[in-house]
Short mmCIF file of C-alpha atoms and ligand atoms in Angstrom, two decimals:
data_model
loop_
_atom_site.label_atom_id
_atom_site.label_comp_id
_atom_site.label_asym_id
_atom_site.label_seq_id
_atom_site.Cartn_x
_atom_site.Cartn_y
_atom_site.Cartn_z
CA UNK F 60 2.97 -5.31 15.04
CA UNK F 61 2.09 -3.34 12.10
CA UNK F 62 5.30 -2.91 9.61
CA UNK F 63 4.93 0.47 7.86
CA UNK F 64 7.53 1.06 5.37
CA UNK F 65 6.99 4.59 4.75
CA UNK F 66 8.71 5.18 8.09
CA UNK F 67 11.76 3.57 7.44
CA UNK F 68 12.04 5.01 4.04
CA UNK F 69 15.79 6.18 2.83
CA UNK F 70 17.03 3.69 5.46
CA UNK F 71 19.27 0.62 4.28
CA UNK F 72 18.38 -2.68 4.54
CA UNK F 73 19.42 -5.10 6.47
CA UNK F 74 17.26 -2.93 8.87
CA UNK F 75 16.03 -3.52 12.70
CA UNK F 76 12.72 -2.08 12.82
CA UNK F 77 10.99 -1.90 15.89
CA UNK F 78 7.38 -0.58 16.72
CA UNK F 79 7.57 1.79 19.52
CA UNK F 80 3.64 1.53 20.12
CA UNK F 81 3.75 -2.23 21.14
CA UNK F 82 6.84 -2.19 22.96
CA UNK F 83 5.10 0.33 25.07
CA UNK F 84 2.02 -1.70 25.41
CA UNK F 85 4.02 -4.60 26.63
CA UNK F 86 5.61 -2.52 29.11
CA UNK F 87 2.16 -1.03 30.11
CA UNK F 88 0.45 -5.15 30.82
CA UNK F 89 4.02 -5.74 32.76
CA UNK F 90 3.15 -2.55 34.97
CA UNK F 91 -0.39 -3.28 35.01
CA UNK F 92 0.28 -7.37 36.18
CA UNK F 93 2.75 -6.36 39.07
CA UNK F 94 1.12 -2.81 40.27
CA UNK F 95 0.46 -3.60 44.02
CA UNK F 96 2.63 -6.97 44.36
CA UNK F 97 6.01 -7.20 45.85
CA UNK F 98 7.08 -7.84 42.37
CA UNK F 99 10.30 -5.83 40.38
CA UNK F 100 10.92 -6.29 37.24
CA UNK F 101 14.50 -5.82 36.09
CA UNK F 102 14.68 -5.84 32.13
CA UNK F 103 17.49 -8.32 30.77
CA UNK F 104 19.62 -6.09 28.82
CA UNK F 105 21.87 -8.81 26.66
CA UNK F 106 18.50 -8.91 24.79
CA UNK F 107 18.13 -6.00 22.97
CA UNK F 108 20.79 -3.47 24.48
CA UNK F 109 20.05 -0.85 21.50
CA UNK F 110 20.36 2.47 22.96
CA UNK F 111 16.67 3.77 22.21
CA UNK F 112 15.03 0.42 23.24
CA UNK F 113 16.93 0.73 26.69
CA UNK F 114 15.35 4.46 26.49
CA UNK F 115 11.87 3.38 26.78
CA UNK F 116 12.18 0.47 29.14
CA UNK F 117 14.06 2.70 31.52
CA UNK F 118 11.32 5.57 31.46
CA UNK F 119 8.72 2.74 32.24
CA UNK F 120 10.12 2.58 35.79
CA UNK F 121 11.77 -1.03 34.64
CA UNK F 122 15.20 -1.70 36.60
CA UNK F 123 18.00 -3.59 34.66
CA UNK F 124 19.72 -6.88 34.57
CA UNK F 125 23.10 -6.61 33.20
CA UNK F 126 26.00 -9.14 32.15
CA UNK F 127 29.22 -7.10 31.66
CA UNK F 128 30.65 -3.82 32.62
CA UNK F 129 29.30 -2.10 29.57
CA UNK F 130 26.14 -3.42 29.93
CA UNK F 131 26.25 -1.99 33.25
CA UNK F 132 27.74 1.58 32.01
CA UNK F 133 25.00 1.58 28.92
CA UNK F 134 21.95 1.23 30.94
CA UNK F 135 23.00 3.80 33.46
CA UNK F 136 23.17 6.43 29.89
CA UNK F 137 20.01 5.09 28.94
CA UNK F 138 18.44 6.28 32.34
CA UNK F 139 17.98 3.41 34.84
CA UNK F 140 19.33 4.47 38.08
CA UNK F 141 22.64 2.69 39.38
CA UNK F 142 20.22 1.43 42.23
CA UNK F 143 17.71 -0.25 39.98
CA UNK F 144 20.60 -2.78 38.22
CA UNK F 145 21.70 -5.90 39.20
CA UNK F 146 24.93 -7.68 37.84
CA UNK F 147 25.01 -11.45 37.12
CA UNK F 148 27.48 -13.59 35.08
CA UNK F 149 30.29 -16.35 35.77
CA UNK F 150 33.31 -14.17 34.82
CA UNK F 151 32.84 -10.23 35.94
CA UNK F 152 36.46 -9.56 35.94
CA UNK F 153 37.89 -7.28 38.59
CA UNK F 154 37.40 -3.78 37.14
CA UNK F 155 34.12 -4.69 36.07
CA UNK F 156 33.23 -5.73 40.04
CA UNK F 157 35.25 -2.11 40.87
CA UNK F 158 32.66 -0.52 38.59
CA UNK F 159 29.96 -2.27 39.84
CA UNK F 160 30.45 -1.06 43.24
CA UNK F 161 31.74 2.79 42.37
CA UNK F 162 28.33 3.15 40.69
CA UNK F 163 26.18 2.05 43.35
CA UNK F 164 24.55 -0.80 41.44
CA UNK F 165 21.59 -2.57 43.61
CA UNK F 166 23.76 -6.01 44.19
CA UNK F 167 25.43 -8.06 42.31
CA UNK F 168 24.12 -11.72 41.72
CA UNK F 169 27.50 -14.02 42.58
CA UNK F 170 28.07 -16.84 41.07
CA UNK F 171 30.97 -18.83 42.74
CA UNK F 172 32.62 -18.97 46.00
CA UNK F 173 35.48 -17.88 44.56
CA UNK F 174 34.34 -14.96 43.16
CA UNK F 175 32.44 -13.78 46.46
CA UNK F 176 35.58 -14.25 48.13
CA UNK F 177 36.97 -11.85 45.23
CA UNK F 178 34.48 -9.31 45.82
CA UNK F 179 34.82 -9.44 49.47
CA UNK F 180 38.82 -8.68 49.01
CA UNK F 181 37.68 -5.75 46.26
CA UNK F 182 35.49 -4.28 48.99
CA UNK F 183 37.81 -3.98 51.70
CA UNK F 184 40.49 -2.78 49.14
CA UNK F 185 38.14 0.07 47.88
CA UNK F 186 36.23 0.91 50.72
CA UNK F 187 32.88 -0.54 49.72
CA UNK F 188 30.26 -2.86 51.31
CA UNK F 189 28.36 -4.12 47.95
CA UNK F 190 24.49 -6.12 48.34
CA UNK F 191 25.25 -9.38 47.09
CA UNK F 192 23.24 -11.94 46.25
CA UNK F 193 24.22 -15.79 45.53
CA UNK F 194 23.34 -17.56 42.37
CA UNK F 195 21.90 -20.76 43.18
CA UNK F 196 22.02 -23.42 40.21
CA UNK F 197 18.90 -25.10 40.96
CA UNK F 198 19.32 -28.49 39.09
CA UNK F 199 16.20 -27.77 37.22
CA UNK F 200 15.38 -28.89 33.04
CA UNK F 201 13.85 -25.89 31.65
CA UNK F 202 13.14 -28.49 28.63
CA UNK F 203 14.25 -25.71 26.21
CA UNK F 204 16.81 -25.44 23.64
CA UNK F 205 20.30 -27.00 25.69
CA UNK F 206 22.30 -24.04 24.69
CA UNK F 207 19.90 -21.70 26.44
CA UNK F 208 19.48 -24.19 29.61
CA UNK F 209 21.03 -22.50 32.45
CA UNK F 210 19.71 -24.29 35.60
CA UNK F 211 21.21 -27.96 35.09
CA UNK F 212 24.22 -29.39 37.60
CA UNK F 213 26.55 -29.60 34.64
CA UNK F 214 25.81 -25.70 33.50
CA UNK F 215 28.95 -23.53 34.82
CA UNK F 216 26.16 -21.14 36.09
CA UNK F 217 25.15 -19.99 39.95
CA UNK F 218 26.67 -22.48 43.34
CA UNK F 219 26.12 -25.79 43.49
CA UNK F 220 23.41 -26.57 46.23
CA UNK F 221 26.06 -28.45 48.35
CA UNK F 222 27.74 -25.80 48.37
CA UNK F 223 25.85 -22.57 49.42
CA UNK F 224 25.82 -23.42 52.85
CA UNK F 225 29.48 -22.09 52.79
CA UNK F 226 28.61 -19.11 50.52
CA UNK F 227 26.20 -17.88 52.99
CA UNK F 228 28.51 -18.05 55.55
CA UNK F 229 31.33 -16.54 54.39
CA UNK F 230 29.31 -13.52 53.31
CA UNK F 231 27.46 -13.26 56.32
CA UNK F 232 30.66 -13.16 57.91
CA UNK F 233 32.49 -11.04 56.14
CA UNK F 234 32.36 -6.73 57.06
CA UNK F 235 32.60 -5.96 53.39
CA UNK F 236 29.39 -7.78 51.67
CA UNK F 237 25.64 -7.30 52.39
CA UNK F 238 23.82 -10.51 51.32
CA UNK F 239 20.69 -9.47 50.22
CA UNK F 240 19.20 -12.90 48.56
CA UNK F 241 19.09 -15.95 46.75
CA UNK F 242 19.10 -15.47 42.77
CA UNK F 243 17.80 -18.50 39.86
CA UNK F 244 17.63 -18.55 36.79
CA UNK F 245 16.55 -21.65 34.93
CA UNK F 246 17.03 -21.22 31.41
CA UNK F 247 15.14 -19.21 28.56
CA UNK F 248 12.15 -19.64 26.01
CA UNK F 249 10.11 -21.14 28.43
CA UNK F 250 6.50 -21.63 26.96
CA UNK F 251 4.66 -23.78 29.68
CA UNK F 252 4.92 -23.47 33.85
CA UNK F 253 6.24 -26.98 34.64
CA UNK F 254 9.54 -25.69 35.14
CA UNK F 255 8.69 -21.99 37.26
CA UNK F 256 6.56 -24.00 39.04
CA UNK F 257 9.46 -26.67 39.98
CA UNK F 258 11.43 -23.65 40.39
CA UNK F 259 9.16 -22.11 43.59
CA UNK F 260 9.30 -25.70 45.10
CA UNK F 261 13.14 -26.02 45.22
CA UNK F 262 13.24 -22.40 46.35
CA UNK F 263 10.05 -22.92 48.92
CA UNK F 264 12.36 -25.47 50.75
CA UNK F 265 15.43 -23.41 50.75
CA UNK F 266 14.35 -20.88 52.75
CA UNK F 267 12.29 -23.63 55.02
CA UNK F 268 15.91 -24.92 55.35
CA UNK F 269 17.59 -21.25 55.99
CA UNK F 270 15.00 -19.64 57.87
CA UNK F 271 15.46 -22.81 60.52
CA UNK F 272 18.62 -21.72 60.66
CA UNK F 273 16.91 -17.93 61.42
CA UNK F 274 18.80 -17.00 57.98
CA UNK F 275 15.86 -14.83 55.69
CA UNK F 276 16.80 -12.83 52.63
CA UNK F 277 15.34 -9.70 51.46
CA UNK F 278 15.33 -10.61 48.06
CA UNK F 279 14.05 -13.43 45.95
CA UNK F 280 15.33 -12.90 42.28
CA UNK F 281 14.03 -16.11 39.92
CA UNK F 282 15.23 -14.78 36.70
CA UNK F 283 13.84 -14.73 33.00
CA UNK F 284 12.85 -16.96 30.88
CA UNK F 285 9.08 -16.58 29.96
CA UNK F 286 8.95 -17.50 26.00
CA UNK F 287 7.27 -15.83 23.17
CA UNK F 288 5.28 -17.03 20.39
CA UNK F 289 7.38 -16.79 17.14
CA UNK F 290 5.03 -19.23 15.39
CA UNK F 291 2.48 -16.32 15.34
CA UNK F 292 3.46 -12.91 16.47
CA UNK F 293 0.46 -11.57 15.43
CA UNK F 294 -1.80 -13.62 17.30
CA UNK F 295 0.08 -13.11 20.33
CA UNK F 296 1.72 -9.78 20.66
CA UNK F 297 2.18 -9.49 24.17
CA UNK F 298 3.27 -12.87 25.92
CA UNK F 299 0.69 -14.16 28.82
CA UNK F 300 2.72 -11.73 31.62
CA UNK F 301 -0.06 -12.59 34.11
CA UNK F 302 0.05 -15.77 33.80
CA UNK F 303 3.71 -16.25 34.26
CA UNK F 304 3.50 -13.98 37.48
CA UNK F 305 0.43 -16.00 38.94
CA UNK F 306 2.18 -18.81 39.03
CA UNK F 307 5.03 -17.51 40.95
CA UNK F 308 2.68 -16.26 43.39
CA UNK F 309 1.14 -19.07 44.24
CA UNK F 310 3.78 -21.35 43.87
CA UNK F 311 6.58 -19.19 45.90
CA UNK F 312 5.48 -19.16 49.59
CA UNK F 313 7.07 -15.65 49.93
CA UNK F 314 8.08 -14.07 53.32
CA UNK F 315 6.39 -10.72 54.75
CA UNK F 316 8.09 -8.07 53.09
CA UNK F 317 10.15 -10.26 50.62
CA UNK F 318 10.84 -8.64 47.62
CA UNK F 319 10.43 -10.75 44.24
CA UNK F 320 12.49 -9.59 41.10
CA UNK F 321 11.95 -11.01 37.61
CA UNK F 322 15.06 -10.61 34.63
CA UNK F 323 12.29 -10.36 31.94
CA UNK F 324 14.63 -9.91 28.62
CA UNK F 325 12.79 -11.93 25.13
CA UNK F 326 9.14 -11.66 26.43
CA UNK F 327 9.03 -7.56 26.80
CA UNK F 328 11.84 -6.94 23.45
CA UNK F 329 10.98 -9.86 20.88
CA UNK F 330 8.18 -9.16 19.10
CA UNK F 331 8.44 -5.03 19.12
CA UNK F 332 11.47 -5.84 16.40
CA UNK F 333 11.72 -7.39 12.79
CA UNK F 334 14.56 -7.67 10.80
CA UNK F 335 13.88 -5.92 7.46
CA UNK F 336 15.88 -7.53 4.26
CA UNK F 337 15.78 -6.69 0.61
CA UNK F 338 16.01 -9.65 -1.99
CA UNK F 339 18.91 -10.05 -3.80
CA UNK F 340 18.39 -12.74 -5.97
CA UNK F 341 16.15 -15.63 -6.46
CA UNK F 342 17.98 -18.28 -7.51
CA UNK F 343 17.20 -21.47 -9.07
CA UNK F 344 18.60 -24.43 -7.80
CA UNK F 345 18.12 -27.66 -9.77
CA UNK F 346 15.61 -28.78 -7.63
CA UNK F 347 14.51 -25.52 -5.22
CA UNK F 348 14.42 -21.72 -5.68
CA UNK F 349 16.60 -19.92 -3.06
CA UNK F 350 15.25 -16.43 -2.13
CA UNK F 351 18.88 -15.17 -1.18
CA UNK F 352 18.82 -11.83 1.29
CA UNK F 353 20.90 -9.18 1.92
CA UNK F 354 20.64 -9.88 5.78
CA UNK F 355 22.97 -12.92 6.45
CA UNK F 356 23.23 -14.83 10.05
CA UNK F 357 25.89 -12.20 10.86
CA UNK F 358 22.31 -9.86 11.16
CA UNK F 359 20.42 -12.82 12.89
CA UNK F 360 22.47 -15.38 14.41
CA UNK F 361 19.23 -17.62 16.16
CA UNK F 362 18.35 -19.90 13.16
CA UNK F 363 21.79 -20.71 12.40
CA UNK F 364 22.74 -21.30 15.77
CA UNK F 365 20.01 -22.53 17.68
CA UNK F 366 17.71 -24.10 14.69
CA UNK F 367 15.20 -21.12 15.52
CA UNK F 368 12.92 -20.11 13.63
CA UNK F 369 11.66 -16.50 12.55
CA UNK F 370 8.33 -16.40 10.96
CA UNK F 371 8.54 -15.06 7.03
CA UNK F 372 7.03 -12.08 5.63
CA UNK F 373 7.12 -10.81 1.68
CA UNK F 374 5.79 -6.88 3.00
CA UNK F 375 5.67 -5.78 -0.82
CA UNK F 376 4.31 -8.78 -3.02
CA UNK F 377 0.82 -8.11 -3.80
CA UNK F 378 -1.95 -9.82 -1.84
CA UNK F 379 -3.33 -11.20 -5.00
CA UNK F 380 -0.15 -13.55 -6.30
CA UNK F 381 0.80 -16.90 -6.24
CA UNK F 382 2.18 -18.90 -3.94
CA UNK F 383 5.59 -20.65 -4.04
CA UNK F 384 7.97 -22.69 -2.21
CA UNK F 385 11.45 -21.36 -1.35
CA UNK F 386 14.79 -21.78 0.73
CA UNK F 387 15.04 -18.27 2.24
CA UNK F 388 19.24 -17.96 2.97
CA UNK F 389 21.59 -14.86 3.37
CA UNK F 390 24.66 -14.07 1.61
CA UNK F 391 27.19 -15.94 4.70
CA UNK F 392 29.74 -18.40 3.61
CA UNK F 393 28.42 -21.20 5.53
CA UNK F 394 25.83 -23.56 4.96
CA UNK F 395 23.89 -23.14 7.86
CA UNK F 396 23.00 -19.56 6.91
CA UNK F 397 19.42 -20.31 6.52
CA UNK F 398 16.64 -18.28 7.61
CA UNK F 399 14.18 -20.91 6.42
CA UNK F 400 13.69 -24.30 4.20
CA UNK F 401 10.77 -25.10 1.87
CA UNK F 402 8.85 -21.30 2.86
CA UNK F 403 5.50 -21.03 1.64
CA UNK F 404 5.76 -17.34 0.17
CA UNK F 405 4.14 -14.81 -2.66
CA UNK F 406 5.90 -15.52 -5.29
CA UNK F 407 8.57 -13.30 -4.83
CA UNK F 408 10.88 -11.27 -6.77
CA UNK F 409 14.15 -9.27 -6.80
CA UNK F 410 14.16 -6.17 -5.08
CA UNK F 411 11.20 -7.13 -2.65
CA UNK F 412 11.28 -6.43 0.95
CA UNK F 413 11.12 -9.61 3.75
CA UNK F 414 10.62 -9.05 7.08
CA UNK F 415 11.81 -11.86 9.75
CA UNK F 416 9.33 -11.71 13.08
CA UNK F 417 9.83 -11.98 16.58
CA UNK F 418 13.13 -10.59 16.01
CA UNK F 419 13.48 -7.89 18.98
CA UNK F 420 15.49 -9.99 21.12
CA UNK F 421 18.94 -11.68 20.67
CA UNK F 422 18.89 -10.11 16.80
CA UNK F 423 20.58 -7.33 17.04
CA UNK F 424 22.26 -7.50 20.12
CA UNK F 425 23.92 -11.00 18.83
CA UNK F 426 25.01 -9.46 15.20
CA UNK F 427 28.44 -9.56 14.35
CA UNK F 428 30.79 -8.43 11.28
CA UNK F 429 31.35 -11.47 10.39
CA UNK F 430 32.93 -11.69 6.81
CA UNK F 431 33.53 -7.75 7.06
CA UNK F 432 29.79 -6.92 6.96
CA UNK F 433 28.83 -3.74 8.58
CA UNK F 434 26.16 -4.25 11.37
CA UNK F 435 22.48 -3.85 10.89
CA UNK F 436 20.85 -0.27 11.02
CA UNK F 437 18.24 0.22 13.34
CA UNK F 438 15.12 2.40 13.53
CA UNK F 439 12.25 2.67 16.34
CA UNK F 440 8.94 4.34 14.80
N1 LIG X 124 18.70 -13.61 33.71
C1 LIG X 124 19.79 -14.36 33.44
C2 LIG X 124 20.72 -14.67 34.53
C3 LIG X 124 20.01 -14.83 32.13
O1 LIG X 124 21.08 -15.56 31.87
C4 LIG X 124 19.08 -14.52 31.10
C5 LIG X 124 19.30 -14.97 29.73
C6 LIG X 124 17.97 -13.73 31.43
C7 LIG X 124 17.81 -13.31 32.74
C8 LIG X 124 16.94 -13.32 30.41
O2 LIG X 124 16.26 -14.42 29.92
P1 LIG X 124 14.98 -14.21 28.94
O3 LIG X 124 13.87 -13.62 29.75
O4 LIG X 124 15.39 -13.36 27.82
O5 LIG X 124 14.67 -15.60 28.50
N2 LIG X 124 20.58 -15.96 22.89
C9 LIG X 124 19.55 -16.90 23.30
C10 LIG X 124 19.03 -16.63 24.68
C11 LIG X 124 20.11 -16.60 25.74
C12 LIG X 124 19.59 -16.27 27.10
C13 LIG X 124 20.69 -16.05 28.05
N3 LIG X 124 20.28 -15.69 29.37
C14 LIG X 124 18.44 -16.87 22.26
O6 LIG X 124 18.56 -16.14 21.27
O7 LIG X 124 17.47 -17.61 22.36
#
């Protein structure tokens, strides 16, 4: 990703910036890895839900994965067609479900018994026969971060294995659902295929189990996940797409005709964006020098919530100065506003413009106002 300031000038910092060129590139090696497979790839929108983001995404023939009603609503402006999004999260509350079905969303991916019996009752009541299909908690360690660990028994996501048996049933039975498929999702920032491949296994002998029952589903949705490398975006711009879909094709034993959709969200958004910040201070501490920014964790929640790191950039030291060690923090009252500890930067000075990498997905999306700050600014050059 090549940061070029002149772009952005007249804009305020904090500032998303986001480089239009590689986001289309990674959108081109997505198309180009699943061009002639029964793969779809619906885009994760929580990720990066910024209006001219969704814009591009949508015009590369992507389909959408949505959380929320106005998830649902925003990607439809943005230009993916109603029957190109699917709808997944523990809690869609009855008028989001209603708006679900009026627009003619693909399916919805269901997460309880007790909410398919909700949408079943919904149906009837409005006069629609919605695609579901049922969220199956697979019982799988993604060996990730635990917050972002989706797949385990004692995660409130998808229906317990036990219990799916009943699921299926009751929408099979019921005139006012079409089930469709079987939905996973294991967690996210993923980096090796232990965990995909465990994945295909556990969903290899479901449908050997269904299918002896002469149950098959259309669709095979395994969710997101695939990680990024945020220890050097440069090095690896584009995350090893072809890779990640090898090994669910020759893990997943897939029926003829099966469809197989992907909710790709950080490996196609992260490293298009950076988080541009202008020094404030630098501070010396009796020990340590602080670079203090004006983007706080309100901007960029991940290191102060998940311990992530976001690789460091001084974009307007000069090449030729010296090198010193820093705390880089934001302005936040809280202690754990820290975008990194003991930084090896140019020496660095008020005024000077930091970028934090890999930032594209879950920055903006996740800022907040927190302590009356207005959000971020963004720009796509
Ligand atoms: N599908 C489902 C059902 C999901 O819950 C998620 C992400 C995705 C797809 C997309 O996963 P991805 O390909 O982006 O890994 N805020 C955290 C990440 C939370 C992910 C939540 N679910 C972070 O900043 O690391």
């Amino acid at each position: 990703m090549k940061i070029d300031l002149t772009l952005a000038e007249g804009l305020k910092t904090p500032l998303y910036y986001y480089d239009r060129s590689l986001l289309e590139s990674t959108l081109q090696e997505v198309n180009r890895c699943i061009n002639g497979t029964p793969i779809k790839v619906h885009y994760a929108v929580k990720a990066n839900c910024n209006p001219k983001i969704l814009k591009v995404i949508a015009d590369a023939g992507l389909g959408a994965d949505c959380v929320s009603g106005r998830e649902v609503t925003t990607a439809i402006k943005a230009g993916f067609p109603a029957q190109s999004i699917c709808y997944a999260g523990v809690g869609k509350t009855d008028r989001e479900l209603i708006g679900g079905m009026k627009a003619g969303i693909a399916y919805f991916n269901v997460e309880s018994q007790e909410e398919l019996e909700i949408i079943s009752q919904l149906a009837e009541e409005y006069g629609y026969k919605p695609n579901v299909c049922l969220r199956v908690n697979p019982d799988i360690d993604a060996h990730t971060h635990h917050y972002i660990t989706t797949g385990l028994e004692e995660n409130k996501f998808g229906i317990h294995q036990s219990m799916l048996q009943k699921a299926v049933e009751f929408a099979q039975n019921s005139h006012y659902l079409n089930l469709v498929g079987l939905h996973f999702h294991i967690g996210s920032q993923i980096t090796n295929t232990e965990p995909f491949k465990l994945l295909c296994e556990k969903i290899n002998n479901l449908q050997d189990e269904y299918s002896a029952k002469g149950i098959e589903f259309k669709i095979i949705n395994v969710g997101g996940g695939l990680g990024i490398d945020y220890d050097d975006p440069d090095k690896n711009p584009i995350p090893d797409f072809k890779g990640y879909f090898d090994t669910l094709l020759q893990n997943l034993k897939l029926k003829p005709g099966q469809e197989l959709h992907c909710e790709l969200g950080r490996s196609i958004v992260a490293q298009c964006g950076s988080l541009i910040s202008k020094v404030t201070y630098v501070k010396k501490g009796l020990n340590r020098k602080f670079i203090i920014l004006d983007a706080g964790m309100n901007d960029l929640i991940r290191p102060a919530l998940y311990g992530a790191h976001h690789k460091i950039e001084n974009l307007t030291a000069p090449k030729d100065v010296k090198v010193d060690i820093y705390d880089v923090v934001g302005p936040i009252c809280e202690s754990s506003d820290i975008f990194g500890k003991e930084e090896r930067l140019p020496v660095t000075k008020r005024g000077d413009l930091i970028a934090l990498r890999s930032a594209g997905a879950y920055g903006e999306s996740m800022a907040s106002t927190y302590n009356i700050r207005t959000l971020p600014e963004s720009v796509l050059v």
